[in-house]
Amino acid sequence: MACTEISDSDREELAAFIERYWGAPFVMSRGQVYYPHKQPGFIERRNGQIVGLLTYHSHHDAVEILTLNSTVGGHGIGSKLVLHAIGKTRELRRKRVWLTTTNDNLHAIGFYQRLGFRMTELNLGAVDEARKVKESIPLLGERGIPIRDEIVMSLEIEPFLDDGD
Ligand SMILES: CC(C)(COP(=O)(O)OP(=O)(O)OC[C@H]1O[C@@H](n2cnc3c(N)ncnc32)[C@H](O)[C@@H]1OP(=O)(O)O)[C@@H](O)C(=O)NCCC(=O)NCCS
């Protein structure tokens, strides 16, 4: 099934999905709290069930991916959702798409780099600070790595030749 944009009728289902995969109804990025189910994004479904979800927040100059989840790994769902976010960034005429991830998330760090993202910022201790607000953030992550820092990953958007800029 094709990837669809989030609509208001999805939001209740998204709230439950976010709570399940992110341990709370909200996520934190650069010290800000976001409720992803209230934000725009893209959904991939199989037999009616959500198998992929990307939510984003549109800043004045860039699009920030807030959450990305794929429940069926290795079938291209995550990549497809990110490509949709890149397309949306162009459509909104923003120049950059970026996201934050945690230092333990080696899989995601590799995944985004393969899609062309660069590591553009390291916020030391940002997750330790976020945990004071969101207590459900575990102390240990992938392969027992202490979760402490936030890595910003960014992709600059090349303007189309006919964009006039
Ligand atoms: C990161 C995440 C979204 C990737 O989703 P995914 O659906 O597995 O992504 P893809 O299938 O597009 O790519 C995953 C891998 O499968 C490979 N792949 C893609 N399509 C494939 C196919 N048809 N056959 C075999 N392998 C394939 C890709 O090369 C990719 O390799 P890599 O991870 O080593 O880069 C997913 O692992 C996830 O939900 N993680 C937990 C939440 C998270 O960390 N989110 C990101 C931080 S915001």
Short mmCIF file of C-alpha atoms and ligand atoms in Angstrom, two decimals:
data_model
loop_
_atom_site.label_atom_id
_atom_site.label_comp_id
_atom_site.label_asym_id
_atom_site.label_seq_id
_atom_site.Cartn_x
_atom_site.Cartn_y
_atom_site.Cartn_z
CA MET A 1 0.00 0.00 0.00
CA ALA A 2 1.14 3.53 -0.72
CA CYS A 3 2.41 5.86 1.91
CA THR A 4 -0.29 8.32 2.97
CA GLU A 5 -0.14 11.64 4.76
CA ILE A 6 -1.44 11.64 8.32
CA SER A 7 -5.05 12.79 8.54
CA ASP A 8 -7.05 13.81 11.60
CA SER A 9 -8.87 10.45 11.63
CA ASP A 10 -5.50 8.73 12.26
CA ARG A 11 -4.54 10.74 15.33
CA GLU A 12 -6.05 8.56 18.08
CA GLU A 13 -4.39 5.47 16.62
CA LEU A 14 -1.11 7.40 16.29
CA ALA A 15 -1.20 8.45 19.94
CA ALA A 16 -1.29 4.77 20.97
CA PHE A 17 1.46 3.90 18.46
CA ILE A 18 3.74 6.68 19.74
CA GLU A 19 3.17 5.73 23.36
CA ARG A 20 4.05 2.12 22.54
CA TYR A 21 7.25 2.85 20.62
CA TRP A 22 8.47 5.98 22.42
CA GLY A 23 7.46 5.16 26.01
CA ALA A 24 5.32 8.30 26.42
CA PRO A 25 2.93 10.43 24.33
CA PHE A 26 5.74 12.92 23.74
CA VAL A 27 9.32 12.98 22.50
CA MET A 28 12.10 15.46 23.24
CA SER A 29 14.51 17.06 20.85
CA ARG A 30 16.97 19.83 21.70
CA GLY A 31 15.14 20.35 24.99
CA GLN A 32 11.76 20.83 23.32
CA VAL A 33 8.72 18.64 23.97
CA TYR A 34 6.71 17.49 20.93
CA TYR A 35 3.55 15.40 20.72
CA PRO A 36 4.16 13.55 17.45
CA HIS A 37 0.55 12.38 16.99
CA LYS A 38 -0.49 16.05 16.68
CA GLN A 39 2.12 16.75 13.98
CA PRO A 40 2.09 16.07 10.24
CA GLY A 41 3.72 13.00 8.76
CA PHE A 42 3.41 9.85 6.73
CA ILE A 43 1.96 6.41 7.46
CA GLU A 44 2.59 3.08 5.79
CA ARG A 45 -0.03 0.38 6.41
CA ARG A 46 -0.28 -3.35 5.70
CA ASN A 47 -3.75 -4.90 6.01
CA GLY A 48 -4.88 -1.77 7.79
CA GLN A 49 -2.17 -1.97 10.46
CA ILE A 50 0.49 0.72 10.79
CA VAL A 51 3.86 -0.75 9.81
CA GLY A 52 5.67 2.55 9.37
CA LEU A 53 5.26 6.04 10.76
CA LEU A 54 7.24 9.23 10.27
CA THR A 55 6.22 12.46 11.97
CA TYR A 56 7.82 15.83 11.39
CA HIS A 57 7.74 19.43 12.54
CA SER A 58 8.10 22.24 10.05
CA HIS A 59 10.45 24.96 11.32
CA HIS A 60 10.85 28.26 9.47
CA ASP A 61 13.89 27.09 7.52
CA ALA A 62 13.89 23.32 7.85
CA VAL A 63 11.85 20.20 8.43
CA GLU A 64 12.66 18.18 11.54
CA ILE A 65 11.86 14.48 11.59
CA LEU A 66 10.48 13.91 15.09
CA THR A 67 9.88 10.17 14.99
CA LEU A 68 10.50 7.34 12.54
CA ASN A 69 9.41 3.77 13.19
CA SER A 70 9.17 0.70 11.05
CA THR A 71 7.65 -2.42 12.59
CA VAL A 72 8.86 -4.63 9.71
CA GLY A 73 12.59 -3.99 9.41
CA GLY A 74 14.62 -4.38 6.24
CA HIS A 75 11.84 -4.05 3.68
CA GLY A 76 12.51 -0.47 2.67
CA ILE A 77 9.68 1.06 4.71
CA GLY A 78 11.92 3.34 6.78
CA SER A 79 13.79 4.57 3.69
CA LYS A 80 10.56 5.20 1.81
CA LEU A 81 9.19 7.31 4.67
CA VAL A 82 12.38 9.38 4.83
CA LEU A 83 12.22 9.94 1.05
CA HIS A 84 8.67 11.22 1.50
CA ALA A 85 9.90 13.61 4.20
CA ILE A 86 12.63 14.85 1.84
CA GLY A 87 9.99 15.38 -0.87
CA LYS A 88 7.84 17.32 1.59
CA THR A 89 10.82 19.46 2.60
CA ARG A 90 11.25 20.44 -1.05
CA GLU A 91 7.54 21.07 -1.45
CA LEU A 92 7.61 23.38 1.60
CA ARG A 93 10.70 25.05 0.09
CA ARG A 94 12.76 24.37 3.19
CA LYS A 95 16.51 23.93 2.71
CA ARG A 96 17.29 21.23 5.23
CA VAL A 97 15.81 18.12 6.79
CA TRP A 98 17.21 17.15 10.15
CA LEU A 99 16.57 14.99 13.18
CA THR A 100 18.06 14.14 16.51
CA THR A 101 18.92 10.65 17.59
CA THR A 102 20.63 9.26 20.66
CA ASN A 103 24.27 8.19 20.89
CA ASP A 104 23.36 4.51 21.38
CA ASN A 105 21.23 4.24 18.23
CA LEU A 106 23.98 2.85 16.03
CA HIS A 107 21.51 1.30 13.61
CA ALA A 108 19.69 4.58 12.98
CA ILE A 109 22.98 6.50 12.71
CA GLY A 110 24.09 4.10 9.96
CA PHE A 111 20.66 4.07 8.31
CA TYR A 112 20.50 7.87 8.00
CA GLN A 113 24.09 8.16 6.79
CA ARG A 114 23.35 5.70 4.00
CA LEU A 115 20.51 8.01 2.96
CA GLY A 116 22.96 10.91 2.74
CA PHE A 117 22.55 12.54 6.17
CA ARG A 118 25.62 13.95 7.95
CA MET A 119 26.26 14.26 11.68
CA THR A 120 26.12 18.02 12.10
CA GLU A 121 25.92 18.54 15.86
CA LEU A 122 26.64 16.71 19.08
CA ASN A 123 24.75 17.80 22.18
CA LEU A 124 26.65 16.33 25.09
CA GLY A 125 24.44 15.32 28.01
CA ALA A 126 21.25 16.37 26.20
CA VAL A 127 19.57 13.03 26.92
CA ASP A 128 20.58 13.19 30.59
CA GLU A 129 18.77 16.54 30.69
CA ALA A 130 15.76 15.22 28.72
CA ARG A 131 15.45 12.31 31.17
CA LYS A 132 14.68 14.82 33.95
CA VAL A 133 11.48 15.64 32.01
CA LYS A 134 10.85 12.23 30.42
CA GLU A 135 11.69 9.67 33.08
CA SER A 136 10.87 6.74 30.80
CA ILE A 137 14.04 7.27 28.73
CA PRO A 138 16.12 4.21 29.63
CA LEU A 139 19.63 4.55 31.00
CA LEU A 140 21.00 1.90 28.66
CA GLY A 141 20.25 1.50 24.98
CA GLU A 142 21.37 -0.61 22.04
CA ARG A 143 24.00 -3.18 23.09
CA GLY A 144 24.09 -1.81 26.65
CA ILE A 145 25.43 1.60 25.60
CA PRO A 146 24.65 4.36 28.16
CA ILE A 147 22.23 6.83 26.55
CA ARG A 148 23.51 10.32 27.30
CA ASP A 149 24.04 12.47 24.22
CA GLU A 150 22.00 13.71 21.29
CA ILE A 151 23.32 13.62 17.73
CA VAL A 152 21.84 15.95 15.14
CA MET A 153 21.81 14.53 11.61
CA SER A 154 21.06 16.76 8.64
CA LEU A 155 20.55 16.61 4.92
CA GLU A 156 20.85 19.76 2.85
CA ILE A 157 18.22 19.95 0.12
CA GLU A 158 19.49 20.78 -3.34
CA PRO A 159 17.13 23.21 -5.03
CA PHE A 160 15.58 22.08 -8.32
CA LEU A 161 17.05 23.87 -11.34
CA ASP A 162 13.67 25.44 -12.03
CA ASP A 163 13.29 26.61 -8.41
CA GLY A 164 14.71 29.99 -9.36
CA ASP A 165 17.00 30.17 -6.32
C1 LIG B 1 15.60 2.88 11.70
C2 LIG B 1 14.35 2.22 11.14
C3 LIG B 1 13.24 3.24 10.98
C4 LIG B 1 14.69 1.61 9.77
O1 LIG B 1 13.48 1.11 9.21
P1 LIG B 1 13.47 -0.05 8.10
O2 LIG B 1 12.09 -0.20 7.61
O3 LIG B 1 14.14 -1.25 8.62
O4 LIG B 1 14.35 0.65 7.01
P2 LIG B 1 14.77 0.08 5.59
O5 LIG B 1 14.17 -1.27 5.37
O6 LIG B 1 14.47 1.14 4.60
O7 LIG B 1 16.31 -0.01 5.75
C5 LIG B 1 16.86 -0.86 6.75
C6 LIG B 1 17.93 -1.70 6.17
O8 LIG B 1 17.35 -2.69 5.35
C7 LIG B 1 17.97 -2.69 4.09
N1 LIG B 1 16.91 -2.97 3.11
C8 LIG B 1 16.00 -2.11 2.64
N2 LIG B 1 15.18 -2.72 1.78
C9 LIG B 1 15.56 -4.00 1.74
C10 LIG B 1 15.08 -5.16 1.07
N3 LIG B 1 14.04 -5.09 0.22
N4 LIG B 1 15.68 -6.33 1.30
C11 LIG B 1 16.73 -6.40 2.17
N5 LIG B 1 17.22 -5.34 2.84
C12 LIG B 1 16.65 -4.17 2.62
C13 LIG B 1 18.54 -1.31 3.91
O9 LIG B 1 19.71 -1.37 3.10
C14 LIG B 1 18.85 -0.89 5.31
O10 LIG B 1 20.13 -1.24 5.71
P3 LIG B 1 20.80 -0.45 6.94
O11 LIG B 1 19.83 -0.42 8.10
O12 LIG B 1 22.00 -1.24 7.24
O13 LIG B 1 21.02 0.94 6.45
C15 LIG B 1 13.87 1.05 12.05
O14 LIG B 1 14.95 0.18 12.31
C16 LIG B 1 13.25 1.48 13.36
O15 LIG B 1 12.02 1.65 13.47
N6 LIG B 1 14.08 1.64 14.41
C17 LIG B 1 13.60 1.98 15.76
C18 LIG B 1 13.24 3.45 15.90
C19 LIG B 1 14.37 4.36 15.50
O16 LIG B 1 15.51 4.16 15.89
N7 LIG B 1 14.06 5.38 14.69
C20 LIG B 1 15.06 6.29 14.17
C21 LIG B 1 15.41 7.39 15.09
S1 LIG B 1 14.24 8.73 14.94
#
